[in-house]
Amino acid sequence: MGDAVELEVDGRTVRLSSPDKVFFPERGFTKLDLARYYIAVGPGILRALRDRPTTLERYPEGVAGENFFQKRAPKNMPDWIPTAHITFPSGRSADEMCPTEVGAVVWAAQFGTLTFHPWPVRRDDVDRPDELRIDLDPQPGTDYDDAVRAAHELRAVLDEFGGLRGFPKTSGGRGLHVFVPIEPRWTFTQVRRAAIAVGREMERRMPEQVTIKWWKEERGERIFLDYNQTARDRTIASAYSVRPRPHAPVSAPLRWEEVGVAHPQDFDLATMPARFAELGDVHADMDDHRYSLEALLDLARRDEHDHGLGDLPYPPEYPKMPGEPRRVQPSRARKQAPPTTP
């Protein structure tokens, strides 16, 4: 696997063992290629991760090997990488790493971390998100172009309800993510409620193209706006993260004028460094903005008061939440329903 190498990363020396270990056999990319990629896009991924509790998606033997998600900070983590204490819906808690310099990203790559999954909070306030994250997930029968059409309508919805500015990026797969920087004033529950309001408005505008139905059997050939990605402990791959697919795609930040012009396959471990060298981080000003959710929460209140539209199901691993409807898929609920009497 070659002798270990030492990489200088903004004044920090990071040791990389087995630098020639192949992580992406289809493309021949090695662990050293991965580390150099993260150095090349360092300011961008650090902007996405800075001070955020971050779960590591690790592939120690490369993309073809076994993987796992590491939530708790590794015991061998250097003391120059800070942590934050976070609580899961189960009531359990953990200390998660919070990158504050590019060296932390490269250190994680040394242990086979391909994708970084940051929480939408900062370590100084882990209970109040500072991002509203919208995940546009193509369902069977739909594709990236369908997600693009939904994203442009989403942009209009966000602007209409509070003058919100979303920052789009590819997921690294077939979907799109749109992140909105918000004031850290609201709880996870309130931010999720705002995301549901966005989804319902999108359904009204694009009923044949967009759905927020939680149960797959009800979604049809539509883009699923996954409101539960805003629930506590649900995370989305960060901008610039490498995704665990054979061709080493990356989650690429986009300018709005690129949405529908650029395609996910344009961005990978080999091509993104050149783009970054030319354009820099196209979301560099994201942290300069902080928007209010009041207009979306007003929309949620109107949905509840005028249309009787309350909460929606949480993910299966969550405890039963206050106000949540029955968490049973519709086909099973019909089978379980008692027969009606004449």
CSV table of N, CA and C in Angstrom, one decimal, residues 22 172 202 218 220 222 276 280 332:
chain,number,residue,atom,x,y,z
A,22,VAL,N,-6.5,1.5,-2.9
A,22,VAL,CA,-7.5,2.0,-3.9
A,22,VAL,C,-8.9,2.0,-3.3
A,172,GLY,N,-25.3,14.3,-5.4
A,172,GLY,CA,-24.3,13.3,-5.8
A,172,GLY,C,-24.9,12.1,-6.4
A,202,MET,N,-45.8,23.1,-2.3
A,202,MET,CA,-45.3,22.5,-3.5
A,202,MET,C,-46.3,21.5,-4.1
A,218,GLU,N,-47.7,5.5,-1.7
A,218,GLU,CA,-48.5,6.6,-2.1
A,218,GLU,C,-47.8,7.6,-2.9
A,220,GLY,N,-46.1,7.5,-5.9
A,220,GLY,CA,-46.2,7.5,-7.4
A,220,GLY,C,-44.9,8.0,-8.0
A,222,ARG,N,-43.4,10.7,-8.7
A,222,ARG,CA,-43.2,12.1,-8.3
A,222,ARG,C,-42.0,12.3,-7.6
A,276,PHE,N,-13.4,24.2,-8.7
A,276,PHE,CA,-13.2,25.0,-7.5
A,276,PHE,C,-12.0,26.0,-7.7
A,280,GLY,N,-14.0,29.0,-7.2
A,280,GLY,CA,-14.1,29.0,-5.7
A,280,GLY,C,-15.4,28.3,-5.2
A,332,ARG,N,-51.7,-1.3,5.1
A,332,ARG,CA,-51.8,-2.1,6.3
A,332,ARG,C,-52.9,-1.6,7.2
